[in-house]
PDB file of C-alpha atoms in Angstrom:
ATOM      1  CA  UNK A   1     -21.546-129.895 -78.343  1.00 91.00           C
ATOM      2  CA  UNK A   2     -21.498-133.575 -79.395  1.00 94.00           C
ATOM      3  CA  UNK A   3     -18.418-135.671 -80.588  1.00 96.00           C
ATOM      4  CA  UNK A   4     -18.550-139.082 -82.311  1.00 96.00           C
ATOM      5  CA  UNK A   5     -15.782-141.246 -80.968  1.00 97.00           C
ATOM      6  CA  UNK A   6     -14.319-144.718 -80.944  1.00 96.00           C
ATOM      7  CA  UNK A   7     -13.649-146.663 -77.745  1.00 95.00           C
ATOM      8  CA  UNK A   8     -10.125-145.661 -77.855  1.00 97.00           C
ATOM      9  CA  UNK A   9     -10.889-141.891 -77.940  1.00 97.00           C
ATOM     10  CA  UNK A  10     -13.877-141.832 -75.448  1.00 96.00           C
ATOM     11  CA  UNK A  11     -11.664-140.435 -72.371  1.00 96.00           C
ATOM     12  CA  UNK A  12     -10.193-137.797 -74.760  1.00 96.00           C
ATOM     13  CA  UNK A  13     -13.758-136.648 -76.000  1.00 96.00           C
ATOM     14  CA  UNK A  14     -15.051-136.530 -72.378  1.00 96.00           C
ATOM     15  CA  UNK A  15     -11.908-134.455 -71.243  1.00 95.00           C
ATOM     16  CA  UNK A  16     -12.557-131.950 -74.177  1.00 95.00           C
ATOM     17  CA  UNK A  17     -16.177-131.479 -73.650  1.00 95.00           C
ATOM     18  CA  UNK A  18     -15.777-131.046 -69.930  1.00 95.00           C
ATOM     19  CA  UNK A  19     -12.936-128.430 -70.617  1.00 95.00           C
ATOM     20  CA  UNK A  20     -15.065-126.518 -73.078  1.00 93.00           C
ATOM     21  CA  UNK A  21     -18.449-126.519 -71.333  1.00 92.00           C
ATOM     22  CA  UNK A  22     -17.604-127.090 -67.857  1.00 93.00           C
ATOM     23  CA  UNK A  23     -20.601-129.480 -67.532  1.00 91.00           C
ATOM     24  CA  UNK A  24     -20.715-133.326 -67.217  1.00 91.00           C
ATOM     25  CA  UNK A  25     -21.363-134.944 -70.642  1.00 94.00           C
ATOM     26  CA  UNK A  26     -23.525-137.795 -71.446  1.00 94.00           C
ATOM     27  CA  UNK A  27     -22.269-140.683 -73.186  1.00 94.00           C
ATOM     28  CA  UNK A  28     -24.455-142.863 -75.602  1.00 95.00           C
ATOM     29  CA  UNK A  29     -23.682-145.948 -77.520  1.00 95.00           C
ATOM     30  CA  UNK A  30     -24.082-145.613 -81.304  1.00 94.00           C
ATOM     31  CA  UNK A  31     -25.995-148.258 -83.292  1.00 91.00           C
ATOM     32  CA  UNK A  32     -23.395-150.527 -84.794  1.00 85.00           C
ATOM     33  CA  UNK A  33     -25.169-150.525 -88.112  1.00 89.00           C
ATOM     34  CA  UNK A  34     -24.282-146.666 -88.589  1.00 88.00           C
ATOM     35  CA  UNK A  35     -21.197-145.978 -90.323  1.00 91.00           C
ATOM     36  CA  UNK A  36     -20.012-142.949 -88.520  1.00 95.00           C
ATOM     37  CA  UNK A  37     -16.380-142.174 -88.255  1.00 96.00           C
ATOM     38  CA  UNK A  38     -14.510-141.221 -84.852  1.00 97.00           C
ATOM     39  CA  UNK A  39     -13.559-137.602 -85.050  1.00 97.00           C
ATOM     40  CA  UNK A  40     -10.019-138.355 -83.835  1.00 97.00           C
ATOM     41  CA  UNK A  41      -9.060-141.321 -86.061  1.00 97.00           C
ATOM     42  CA  UNK A  42     -10.404-143.438 -89.042  1.00 94.00           C
ATOM     43  CA  UNK A  43     -12.026-146.120 -86.867  1.00 95.00           C
ATOM     44  CA  UNK A  44     -15.878-146.514 -86.660  1.00 95.00           C
ATOM     45  CA  UNK A  45     -17.441-144.498 -83.936  1.00 96.00           C
ATOM     46  CA  UNK A  46     -18.714-146.539 -80.839  1.00 96.00           C
ATOM     47  CA  UNK A  47     -20.116-143.496 -78.684  1.00 96.00           C
ATOM     48  CA  UNK A  48     -21.586-140.012 -79.164  1.00 96.00           C
ATOM     49  CA  UNK A  49     -20.560-137.815 -76.089  1.00 96.00           C
ATOM     50  CA  UNK A  50     -22.205-134.624 -75.539  1.00 94.00           C
ATOM     51  CA  UNK A  51     -24.178-132.376 -73.240  1.00 86.00           C
ATOM     52  CA  UNK A  52     -26.988-131.447 -75.411  1.00 73.00           C
TER      53      UNK A  52
END
């Protein structure tokens, strides 16, 4: 499971992944040149949070 999220929604993404997978997720900063949208709002995603 992976979630693209902005800085505002990092905590929400971490909580959701832990609840669903019961594993500690890994947070990686996305390249600022990529135009990826946060999965919880319309802002640009800053991080990818996942456990894969």
